[in-house]
Coordinates of C-alpha atoms in Angstrom, one line a residue:
Chain A
L1 CA -39.8 -14.2 -24.4
N2 CA -36.4 -14.1 -22.8
D3 CA -34.7 -15.5 -20.0
F4 CA -32.5 -12.5 -18.8
A5 CA -32.8 -11.5 -15.2
W6 CA -33.1 -8.2 -16.3
D7 CA -34.5 -6.5 -19.7
R8 CA -32.8 -3.2 -19.8
V9 CA -30.2 -1.8 -17.4
A10 CA -28.9 1.8 -17.6
I11 CA -25.5 2.7 -16.5
V12 CA -25.0 6.7 -16.0
G13 CA -21.2 7.2 -16.2
V14 CA -19.3 4.6 -18.0
G15 CA -16.0 4.8 -16.3
L16 CA -14.0 2.3 -14.3
I17 CA -16.9 1.1 -11.9
G18 CA -19.8 1.5 -14.4
G19 CA -17.8 0.0 -17.2
S20 CA -16.9 -2.8 -14.8
I21 CA -20.5 -3.4 -13.7
G22 CA -21.6 -3.3 -17.4
M23 CA -18.9 -5.9 -18.5
S24 CA -19.9 -8.3 -15.7
V25 CA -23.6 -8.0 -16.5
L26 CA -23.1 -8.7 -20.0
D27 CA -20.6 -11.4 -19.6
R28 CA -22.9 -13.3 -17.3
K29 CA -25.8 -12.6 -19.7
L30 CA -27.7 -11.0 -16.9
A31 CA -29.4 -8.5 -19.0
R32 CA -30.9 -8.4 -22.5
E33 CA -29.4 -4.9 -23.0
V34 CA -27.0 -2.5 -21.0
I35 CA -27.3 1.2 -22.1
G36 CA -24.6 3.5 -21.3
I37 CA -25.2 7.2 -20.7
G38 CA -22.9 10.0 -20.9
R39 CA -21.8 13.1 -22.4
D40 CA -18.9 12.0 -24.7
A41 CA -20.0 9.5 -27.6
T42 CA -16.5 8.8 -28.3
R43 CA -15.8 7.2 -25.0
L44 CA -19.3 5.6 -25.0
Q45 CA -18.3 3.9 -28.2
T46 CA -15.2 2.6 -26.5
A47 CA -17.3 1.2 -23.9
V48 CA -19.3 -0.5 -26.6
E49 CA -16.1 -1.9 -28.1
R50 CA -15.1 -3.1 -24.7
Q51 CA -18.3 -4.8 -24.3
A52 CA -19.3 -2.9 -21.3
I53 CA -22.4 -1.7 -22.8
T54 CA -24.6 -2.8 -25.8
H55 CA -25.4 0.7 -26.9
F56 CA -25.5 4.3 -25.6
A57 CA -27.4 7.5 -25.4
T58 CA -26.0 11.1 -24.8
D59 CA -29.5 12.0 -23.6
L60 CA -30.5 11.1 -20.2
A61 CA -34.1 10.9 -20.6
E62 CA -33.9 8.8 -23.8
G63 CA -31.3 6.5 -22.2
V64 CA -33.3 5.7 -19.0
A65 CA -36.6 5.4 -20.7
G66 CA -37.7 1.7 -20.2
A67 CA -35.0 0.8 -18.0
E68 CA -35.6 -1.5 -15.0
L69 CA -32.5 -0.7 -13.2
V70 CA -30.6 2.5 -13.6
I71 CA -27.1 2.7 -11.9
V72 CA -25.6 6.2 -11.5
C73 CA -21.7 6.0 -11.4
S74 CA -21.1 9.7 -11.5
P75 CA -18.8 11.8 -9.0
V76 CA -20.4 12.0 -5.7
D77 CA -21.4 15.6 -6.2
L78 CA -23.6 15.1 -9.1
I79 CA -25.3 11.9 -8.0
P80 CA -28.3 13.4 -6.2
S81 CA -29.3 15.8 -9.0
I82 CA -28.8 13.0 -11.7
V83 CA -30.8 10.7 -9.7
G84 CA -33.6 13.5 -9.7
Q85 CA -33.4 13.7 -13.5
V86 CA -33.5 9.8 -13.7
M87 CA -36.7 9.6 -11.6
K88 CA -38.3 12.1 -13.9
H89 CA -37.7 9.9 -17.1
C90 CA -37.4 6.2 -16.0
P91 CA -40.4 3.9 -15.3
A92 CA -42.0 4.5 -11.8
T93 CA -41.3 0.6 -11.3
A94 CA -37.5 1.0 -11.9
I95 CA -35.0 0.8 -9.1
I96 CA -32.2 3.5 -9.1
T97 CA -28.9 2.9 -7.4
D98 CA -25.5 4.6 -7.6
A99 CA -21.9 3.6 -6.9
G100 CA -20.8 6.6 -4.8
S101 CA -18.1 6.5 -2.1
T102 CA -20.4 8.5 0.4
K103 CA -23.8 7.8 1.2
Q104 CA -25.4 10.0 4.0
Q105 CA -25.4 13.3 1.9
I106 CA -26.4 11.5 -1.1
V107 CA -29.4 9.7 0.4
A108 CA -30.6 12.8 2.2
E109 CA -30.4 15.0 -0.8
V110 CA -32.2 12.4 -2.9
A111 CA -35.1 12.1 -0.2
R112 CA -35.2 15.9 -0.3
L113 CA -35.8 15.9 -3.9
E114 CA -38.2 12.9 -3.8
R115 CA -40.5 15.0 -1.7
T116 CA -40.8 17.6 -4.6
L117 CA -42.1 15.0 -6.9
T118 CA -45.7 14.2 -7.4
G119 CA -47.2 10.8 -8.3
P120 CA -45.6 7.5 -8.4
H121 CA -41.8 7.4 -9.3
A122 CA -38.8 4.9 -9.2
T123 CA -37.2 3.7 -6.0
F124 CA -33.9 5.0 -5.0
I125 CA -31.5 2.7 -2.9
G126 CA -28.0 3.8 -2.3
S127 CA -25.1 1.5 -3.0
H128 CA -21.4 1.7 -2.7
P129 CA -19.4 -1.1 -4.3
L130 CA -16.1 -1.5 -2.4
A131 CA -13.9 -1.9 -5.6
G132 CA -11.8 0.7 -7.3
S133 CA -8.5 1.5 -8.2
E134 CA -6.2 4.6 -8.6
K135 CA -6.7 3.8 -12.4
T136 CA -9.7 5.3 -13.8
G137 CA -11.7 4.9 -17.1
V138 CA -13.5 2.3 -19.0
A139 CA -10.0 1.4 -20.3
N140 CA -9.3 -0.2 -17.0
A141 CA -12.7 -1.7 -16.5
R142 CA -12.7 -5.7 -15.6
H143 CA -15.7 -8.0 -15.7
D144 CA -14.5 -9.4 -12.3
L145 CA -13.8 -6.2 -10.7
L146 CA -16.7 -6.7 -8.1
R147 CA -16.2 -10.5 -7.6
G148 CA -15.7 -11.3 -3.9
R149 CA -16.0 -7.5 -3.2
T150 CA -18.4 -6.0 -0.8
V151 CA -21.3 -3.8 -1.8
V152 CA -22.7 -1.8 0.9
M153 CA -26.4 -0.9 0.4
T154 CA -28.0 1.8 2.4
P155 CA -31.8 1.5 2.4
S156 CA -33.8 3.7 4.5
A157 CA -36.8 2.7 6.8
S158 CA -39.2 3.3 4.1
T159 CA -37.4 1.4 1.4
D160 CA -39.6 -1.0 -0.3
H161 CA -38.6 -4.5 0.6
A162 CA -39.2 -6.3 -2.6
K163 CA -37.1 -3.8 -4.5
L164 CA -34.3 -4.0 -1.7
R165 CA -34.3 -7.8 -2.4
R166 CA -34.1 -7.5 -6.1
L167 CA -31.2 -5.1 -6.0
E168 CA -29.6 -7.2 -3.6
G169 CA -29.9 -10.0 -6.0
F170 CA -28.5 -7.9 -8.7
W171 CA -25.1 -7.3 -6.8
T172 CA -25.0 -10.9 -5.5
S173 CA -25.2 -12.1 -9.3
L174 CA -22.0 -10.1 -10.0
E175 CA -20.5 -12.4 -7.2
A176 CA -20.1 -9.3 -4.7
I177 CA -20.9 -9.7 -1.0
V178 CA -24.0 -7.5 0.0
V179 CA -23.9 -5.8 3.4
T180 CA -26.8 -3.5 4.5
M181 CA -26.0 -0.4 6.7
D182 CA -27.3 2.9 7.6
A183 CA -26.0 5.6 5.5
G184 CA -24.4 7.6 8.3
D185 CA -22.8 4.3 9.9
H186 CA -21.4 3.6 6.1
D187 CA -19.7 7.2 6.0
E188 CA -18.4 6.9 9.5
A189 CA -16.8 3.3 8.7
L190 CA -15.4 4.2 5.4
A191 CA -13.8 7.5 6.7
I192 CA -11.6 5.1 8.5
T193 CA -11.2 2.3 6.1
S194 CA -10.9 4.5 2.8
H195 CA -10.9 8.2 3.2
L196 CA -8.3 8.7 6.0
P197 CA -5.8 6.1 4.2
H198 CA -6.2 8.3 1.0
V199 CA -5.3 11.6 2.8
A200 CA -2.4 9.6 4.8
A201 CA -1.1 8.2 1.4
S202 CA -1.2 11.5 -0.2
A203 CA 0.5 13.1 2.7
L204 CA 3.3 10.5 2.6
A205 CA 3.9 11.1 -1.1
A206 CA 3.8 14.9 -0.6
V207 CA 6.7 14.7 2.2
T208 CA 9.0 12.6 0.0
P209 CA 11.4 14.9 -1.6
E210 CA 11.9 14.2 -5.6
E211 CA 15.5 13.3 -5.0
Y212 CA 14.7 10.6 -2.6
L213 CA 12.4 8.9 -5.1
P214 CA 15.2 6.6 -6.4
L215 CA 15.3 5.2 -2.7
V216 CA 11.8 4.1 -2.5
A217 CA 11.0 0.3 -2.2
T218 CA 7.8 -1.5 -2.3
G219 CA 6.8 -0.2 1.3
W220 CA 6.6 3.3 0.0
L221 CA 5.1 2.2 -3.4
D222 CA 2.2 0.0 -1.6
T223 CA 1.6 2.8 1.1
T224 CA 1.3 5.6 -1.4
R225 CA -0.4 3.7 -4.3
I226 CA -3.9 5.3 -3.8
A227 CA -2.3 8.9 -3.9
G228 CA -2.4 8.5 -7.6
G229 CA -6.1 8.6 -7.4
D230 CA -8.4 11.2 -9.1
I231 CA -8.0 14.7 -7.4
E232 CA -11.4 15.8 -7.9
L233 CA -13.2 12.5 -7.2
W234 CA -11.4 12.5 -3.7
R235 CA -11.9 16.2 -3.0
Q236 CA -15.7 15.7 -3.3
I237 CA -15.5 12.4 -1.0
L238 CA -13.3 14.5 1.6
T239 CA -15.9 17.4 1.5
Q240 CA -19.0 15.3 1.6
N241 CA -17.9 13.1 4.4
R242 CA -16.2 16.2 6.3
T243 CA -17.2 15.5 9.9
S244 CA -16.2 11.7 9.9
V245 CA -12.8 12.4 7.9
L246 CA -12.1 15.0 10.5
R247 CA -12.8 12.6 13.4
G248 CA -10.5 9.9 11.7
L249 CA -7.7 12.5 11.2
E250 CA -7.9 13.1 14.9
E251 CA -7.6 9.7 15.9
F252 CA -4.7 9.2 13.4
A253 CA -2.8 12.3 14.7
K254 CA -3.2 10.8 18.3
V255 CA -1.6 7.4 17.4
L256 CA 1.2 9.3 15.4
D257 CA 1.8 11.5 18.3
S258 CA 2.1 8.3 20.7
F259 CA 4.5 6.9 18.3
R260 CA 6.5 10.5 18.3
R261 CA 6.5 10.6 22.0
A262 CA 7.8 6.8 22.4
I263 CA 10.6 7.3 19.9
E264 CA 11.6 10.7 21.3
Q265 CA 11.7 9.2 25.0
R266 CA 13.5 6.2 23.8
D267 CA 10.6 3.9 25.1
D268 CA 11.3 0.6 23.7
A269 CA 8.3 -1.1 25.2
A270 CA 5.9 1.7 24.0
I271 CA 7.3 1.5 20.5
S272 CA 6.8 -2.4 20.5
E273 CA 3.4 -2.1 21.8
L274 CA 2.3 0.5 19.1
L275 CA 3.8 -1.7 16.3
A276 CA 2.3 -4.6 17.9
H277 CA -1.2 -3.1 17.9
G278 CA -1.1 -2.1 14.3
K279 CA 0.2 -5.6 13.2
Q280 CA -2.5 -7.4 15.1
R281 CA -5.1 -5.4 13.1
R282 CA -3.3 -5.7 10.0
D283 CA -2.7 -9.5 10.6
A284 CA -6.5 -10.0 11.1
L285 CA -6.9 -9.8 7.3
A286 CA -5.1 -11.6 4.6
D287 CA -3.6 -9.8 1.7
Chain B
L1 CA 40.9 -24.2 -10.4
N2 CA 37.6 -22.9 -10.6
D3 CA 35.7 -20.1 -12.6
F4 CA 33.6 -18.7 -9.8
A5 CA 33.7 -15.2 -9.3
W6 CA 34.0 -15.9 -5.3
D7 CA 35.2 -18.9 -3.6
R8 CA 33.3 -19.0 -0.3
V9 CA 30.7 -16.5 0.8
A10 CA 29.4 -16.5 4.2
I11 CA 25.9 -15.4 5.3
V12 CA 25.1 -14.6 8.8
G13 CA 21.4 -14.8 9.4
V14 CA 19.7 -16.7 6.6
G15 CA 16.2 -15.2 6.7
L16 CA 14.3 -13.5 4.0
I17 CA 17.3 -11.2 2.7
G18 CA 20.1 -13.5 3.6
G19 CA 18.5 -16.4 2.0
S20 CA 17.4 -14.6 -1.0
I21 CA 21.1 -13.5 -1.4
G22 CA 22.2 -17.0 -1.2
M23 CA 19.8 -18.3 -3.6
S24 CA 20.6 -15.8 -6.1
V25 CA 24.4 -16.3 -5.6
L26 CA 23.9 -20.1 -6.1
D27 CA 21.3 -19.7 -8.9
R28 CA 23.9 -17.7 -10.9
K29 CA 26.8 -19.9 -9.9
L30 CA 28.6 -16.7 -8.5
A31 CA 30.4 -18.6 -5.6
R32 CA 31.8 -22.3 -5.1
E33 CA 30.1 -22.4 -1.7
V34 CA 27.9 -20.2 0.4
I35 CA 27.9 -21.0 3.9
G36 CA 24.9 -20.1 6.2
I37 CA 25.5 -19.1 9.8
G38 CA 23.0 -19.3 12.5
R39 CA 22.2 -20.6 15.9
D40 CA 19.1 -22.7 14.6
A41 CA 20.5 -25.9 12.8
T42 CA 17.0 -26.9 11.8
R43 CA 16.5 -23.7 10.1
L44 CA 19.8 -23.7 8.3
Q45 CA 18.9 -27.2 7.1
T46 CA 15.7 -25.5 5.5
A47 CA 17.9 -23.1 3.9
V48 CA 20.3 -25.9 2.5
E49 CA 17.0 -27.7 1.1
R50 CA 15.8 -24.4 -0.4
Q51 CA 19.1 -24.1 -2.0
A52 CA 20.0 -20.7 -0.2
I53 CA 23.2 -22.2 1.1
T54 CA 25.6 -25.1 0.3
H55 CA 26.2 -26.0 4.0
F56 CA 25.9 -24.3 7.5
A57 CA 27.7 -23.6 10.6
T58 CA 26.3 -22.9 14.1
D59 CA 29.8 -21.4 15.1
L60 CA 30.4 -18.1 13.8
A61 CA 34.4 -18.5 14.1
E62 CA 34.2 -21.6 12.1
G63 CA 31.9 -20.4 9.6
V64 CA 33.7 -17.3 8.7
A65 CA 37.1 -19.0 8.3
G66 CA 38.2 -18.9 4.8
A67 CA 35.3 -16.6 3.5
E68 CA 36.1 -13.9 0.8
L69 CA 32.8 -12.2 1.4
V70 CA 30.6 -12.1 4.7
I71 CA 27.3 -10.6 4.7
V72 CA 25.6 -9.9 7.9
C73 CA 21.9 -10.1 7.6
S74 CA 21.1 -9.8 11.5
P75 CA 18.7 -7.4 13.0
V76 CA 20.2 -4.1 13.1
D77 CA 21.0 -3.9 16.8
L78 CA 23.1 -7.0 16.6
I79 CA 25.0 -6.1 13.4
P80 CA 28.1 -4.1 14.9
S81 CA 29.0 -6.6 17.4
I82 CA 28.6 -9.4 15.0
V83 CA 30.9 -7.7 12.4
G84 CA 33.4 -7.3 15.3
Q85 CA 33.4 -11.0 15.9
V86 CA 33.6 -11.7 12.2
M87 CA 36.6 -9.4 11.9
K88 CA 38.4 -11.5 14.4
H89 CA 37.9 -14.7 12.7
C90 CA 37.7 -14.1 8.9
P91 CA 40.7 -13.5 6.5
A92 CA 42.2 -9.9 6.7
T93 CA 41.7 -9.8 3.1
A94 CA 37.9 -10.4 3.3
I95 CA 35.3 -8.0 2.8
I96 CA 32.3 -7.8 5.4
T97 CA 29.0 -6.1 4.6
D98 CA 25.5 -6.0 6.0
A99 CA 22.1 -5.8 5.0
G100 CA 20.8 -3.5 7.5
S101 CA 18.0 -1.0 7.2
T102 CA 19.7 1.8 9.0
K103 CA 23.5 2.8 8.3
Q104 CA 24.8 5.6 10.4
Q105 CA 25.0 3.8 13.9
I106 CA 26.3 0.4 12.4
V107 CA 29.0 2.4 10.4
A108 CA 30.0 4.3 13.5
E109 CA 29.9 1.4 15.9
V110 CA 32.0 -0.8 13.7
A111 CA 34.5 2.1 13.1
R112 CA 34.8 2.2 17.0
L113 CA 35.2 -1.4 17.4
E114 CA 37.9 -1.4 14.5
R115 CA 39.9 1.1 16.6
T116 CA 40.3 -1.6 19.2
L117 CA 41.6 -4.0 16.8
T118 CA 45.7 -4.5 16.5
G119 CA 46.7 -5.8 13.0
P120 CA 45.4 -6.2 9.7
H121 CA 41.7 -7.1 9.6
A122 CA 38.9 -7.6 7.2
T123 CA 37.3 -4.4 5.5
F124 CA 33.6 -3.6 6.6
I125 CA 31.6 -1.6 4.0
G126 CA 27.7 -0.9 5.0
S127 CA 25.2 -1.9 2.6
H128 CA 21.2 -1.6 2.6
P129 CA 19.4 -3.7 -0.2
L130 CA 16.3 -1.9 -0.4
A131 CA 14.4 -5.2 -0.9
G132 CA 12.1 -7.1 1.7
S133 CA 8.6 -7.7 2.6
E134 CA 6.4 -7.9 5.6
K135 CA 6.8 -11.7 5.0
T136 CA 10.0 -13.0 6.8
G137 CA 12.0 -16.3 6.9
V138 CA 13.9 -18.3 4.3
A139 CA 10.6 -19.9 3.3
N140 CA 9.8 -16.6 1.7
A141 CA 13.2 -16.2 0.0
R142 CA 13.6 -15.7 -3.8
H143 CA 16.4 -15.8 -5.9
D144 CA 15.1 -12.8 -7.9
L145 CA 14.4 -10.6 -4.7
L146 CA 17.2 -8.1 -5.5
R147 CA 16.7 -8.1 -9.3
G148 CA 16.2 -4.4 -10.4
R149 CA 16.2 -3.3 -6.7
T150 CA 18.5 -0.6 -5.3
V151 CA 21.3 -1.6 -3.0
V152 CA 22.8 1.3 -1.2
M153 CA 26.5 1.2 -0.1
T154 CA 27.8 3.6 2.5
P155 CA 31.4 3.5 2.4
S156 CA 33.4 5.9 4.5
A157 CA 36.4 8.3 3.2
S158 CA 39.0 5.7 4.1
T159 CA 37.2 2.7 2.4
D160 CA 39.6 0.8 0.2
H161 CA 38.6 1.4 -3.4
A162 CA 39.5 -2.0 -4.8
K163 CA 37.3 -3.6 -2.1
L164 CA 34.5 -1.0 -2.7
R165 CA 34.5 -1.8 -6.4
R166 CA 34.5 -5.7 -5.7
L167 CA 31.6 -5.2 -3.3
E168 CA 29.8 -3.4 -6.0
G169 CA 30.6 -6.0 -8.6
F170 CA 28.9 -8.5 -6.1
W171 CA 25.6 -6.5 -5.8
T172 CA 25.5 -5.9 -9.6
S173 CA 26.0 -9.5 -10.3
L174 CA 22.7 -10.1 -8.4
E175 CA 21.0 -7.5 -10.9
A176 CA 20.9 -4.7 -8.3
I177 CA 21.2 -1.3 -8.9
V178 CA 24.0 0.2 -6.7
V179 CA 23.9 3.6 -5.3
T180 CA 26.7 5.0 -3.0
M181 CA 26.0 7.3 -0.4
D182 CA 27.0 8.8 3.1
A183 CA 25.7 6.9 5.8
G184 CA 23.9 9.9 7.4
D185 CA 22.2 11.0 4.0
H186 CA 21.0 7.3 3.7
D187 CA 19.2 7.4 7.0
E188 CA 17.6 10.9 6.4
A189 CA 16.3 9.5 3.1
L190 CA 15.1 6.2 4.4
A191 CA 13.4 7.9 7.4
I192 CA 11.1 9.3 4.7
T193 CA 10.9 6.6 2.1
S194 CA 10.5 3.6 4.4
H195 CA 10.4 4.2 8.2
L196 CA 7.8 6.8 8.2
P197 CA 5.6 4.7 5.8
H198 CA 5.9 2.1 8.3
V199 CA 4.7 4.2 11.3
A200 CA 1.9 5.3 8.9
A201 CA 0.9 2.2 8.0
S202 CA 0.9 1.0 11.5
A203 CA -1.1 3.8 12.8
L204 CA -3.7 3.5 10.2
A205 CA -4.1 -0.3 10.9
A206 CA -4.4 0.7 14.7
V207 CA -7.1 3.4 14.1
T208 CA -9.3 0.9 12.4
P209 CA -11.8 -0.7 14.7
E210 CA -12.2 -4.6 14.1
E211 CA -15.9 -4.1 13.4
Y212 CA -14.8 -2.1 10.4
L213 CA -12.4 -4.6 8.7
P214 CA -15.2 -6.3 6.6
L215 CA -15.6 -2.9 4.9
V216 CA -11.7 -2.5 3.9
A217 CA -10.8 -2.5 0.2
T218 CA -7.6 -2.6 -1.7
G219 CA -6.8 1.1 -0.7
W220 CA -6.7 0.2 3.1
L221 CA -4.8 -3.3 2.1
D222 CA -2.2 -1.5 0.2
T223 CA -1.7 1.5 2.5
T224 CA -1.5 -0.9 5.7
R225 CA 0.4 -3.9 4.2
I226 CA 3.9 -3.1 5.7
A227 CA 2.1 -2.8 9.2
G228 CA 2.4 -6.7 9.4
G229 CA 6.1 -6.6 9.5
D230 CA 8.3 -7.9 12.2
I231 CA 7.8 -5.8 15.5
E232 CA 11.2 -6.1 17.0
L233 CA 13.0 -5.4 13.7
W234 CA 11.0 -2.3 13.2
R235 CA 11.3 -1.1 16.9
Q236 CA 15.1 -1.3 16.3
I237 CA 15.0 0.7 13.1
L238 CA 12.9 3.5 14.5
T239 CA 15.2 3.6 17.6
Q240 CA 18.5 3.7 15.6
N241 CA 17.2 6.2 13.2
R242 CA 15.4 8.3 15.9
T243 CA 16.3 11.7 14.8
S244 CA 15.5 11.5 11.2
V245 CA 12.4 9.6 11.9
L246 CA 11.3 12.3 14.3
R247 CA 11.8 14.9 11.7
G248 CA 9.8 12.9 9.2
L249 CA 6.9 12.5 11.6
E250 CA 7.0 16.4 12.1
E251 CA 6.7 17.0 8.2
F252 CA 4.1 14.4 8.0
A253 CA 2.0 15.9 11.0
K254 CA 2.3 19.2 9.2
V255 CA 0.8 18.1 5.9
L256 CA -1.7 16.2 7.7
D257 CA -2.7 19.2 9.7
S258 CA -2.8 21.2 6.4
F259 CA -5.3 18.6 5.2
R260 CA -7.3 19.0 8.5
R261 CA -7.5 22.8 8.3
A262 CA -8.7 22.6 4.5
I263 CA -11.3 20.1 5.1
E264 CA -12.6 21.9 8.4
Q265 CA -12.8 25.2 6.5
R266 CA -14.3 23.7 3.4
D267 CA -11.5 25.1 1.3
D268 CA -11.9 23.2 -2.0
A269 CA -9.0 24.8 -3.7
A270 CA -6.6 24.0 -0.7
I271 CA -8.0 20.4 -0.5
S272 CA -7.4 19.9 -4.3
E273 CA -3.9 21.4 -4.0
L274 CA -3.0 19.1 -1.3
L275 CA -4.2 16.1 -3.2
A276 CA -2.4 17.2 -6.6
H277 CA 0.8 17.6 -4.7
G278 CA 0.6 14.1 -3.5
K279 CA -0.6 12.9 -6.7
Q280 CA 2.2 14.5 -8.6
R281 CA 4.8 12.8 -6.4
R282 CA 3.3 9.5 -6.6
D283 CA 2.7 9.7 -10.5
A284 CA 6.6 10.4 -10.9
L285 CA 7.0 6.6 -10.2
A286 CA 5.4 3.8 -11.9
D287 CA 3.9 0.9 -9.9

């Protein structure tokens, strides 16, 4: 009847990530329809105009009815309860995933909610597309946001293999590189590769007096760029990934203290060694 | 006889900055000739081919003879002694400047050297073009590197005003924005806007285990980019600007510790306030 890979994909929260996923799906003709779900009809209308979704619903139950795949792109604090709602209203054959920057707490809370459900229900598999920007909203969405980016999937031991493969196929069809990890391992790694850099960027920006701003150059601009990100989003991430972020901060403070000591003691060899260590790690990756 | 603003400009050290200045001067036809001075004839030949200089000398005395303007683009540790050498061999009417990232120690050491000279000699005025990159060498030089960038000039109370205006005119003709500051104020500001971000970027890269590198995204890449910079160059900068860098590290550690405490105590309001402070400072500047 049709040659789309998916009949109906539903996206809850059509912002930067949700909008970019929708655009990518429609651009590649991967789904017959992409329904956007949210509270703000005006914003959803913008998403239709930007071709991020084909139509929209402001009612969750209505929006997810008949969906084969539901992607929850809400702030991390809201994801578990929204996934719970989605499970009550979408087909039991559906796959539900998310785009949250933390995984352990989300996966655990969804598992707890699942235990309260009776009868067959949709399969939740956590995802985290490692793409984003300090810019937010569907206005900044791009159909190629995920191209060449990594998407981490965090299935549990009991996750249905066929569903996992199907979800993997979805991300791969957006030209993302899929990595499968334990939710806890994901959070430990992301604390270092994403959450700690955010705190550092914010602290660097904060210690810069306003009168020094005319003296910044590309170094400061690059290093502090992510400090412009959404406050509430990052507050939730830092809170959800508390333990790993605190461990990251501790490691970071140790290296900074080694720098302090080396500079204080005019220990040229130690300063060079510290700089060399950072450079070696950075140079391992292209830009 | 000619309508060039400068007859002969000499550049000591034709790397990224020196090469970019030369390219910009020649591109705008601001000087009849730009002579590059260095030790490596092969590299200088590359600079000629890239149209960063018109010809070159491997002998400093020969290179600066007859120059109206000499720009010393060497590593900060070498600048004072090179300026001292230049003063002995260039016309007494010449202006000598530099492109070093620190200013106080350079200005003080040059002043000390000047007191040992007898008779008239060229005028040294410290400069710092706030442009650069983790990429080095004349291969990465660009004729527009300084366009729209700030150049800080750090004259002393005794600096000849006509010469100061003439040097200001030089930087302005490269489309740079000139700011005049006390050398000590420059170093205090740059400790925060440039040197501290470098240490932070290096420490962030260093705490990232190699096995996490496949999980980095644009946030980590932006935040750590400058960690790829030249080790010896940055070792010298951190050492020369020791006091201000240590004060910057202390301020930075305080904000990081506030983050740590707020996250540890699950103090949502405090986390949000810290993030808001950083965002406000970052948002004050466009990209």
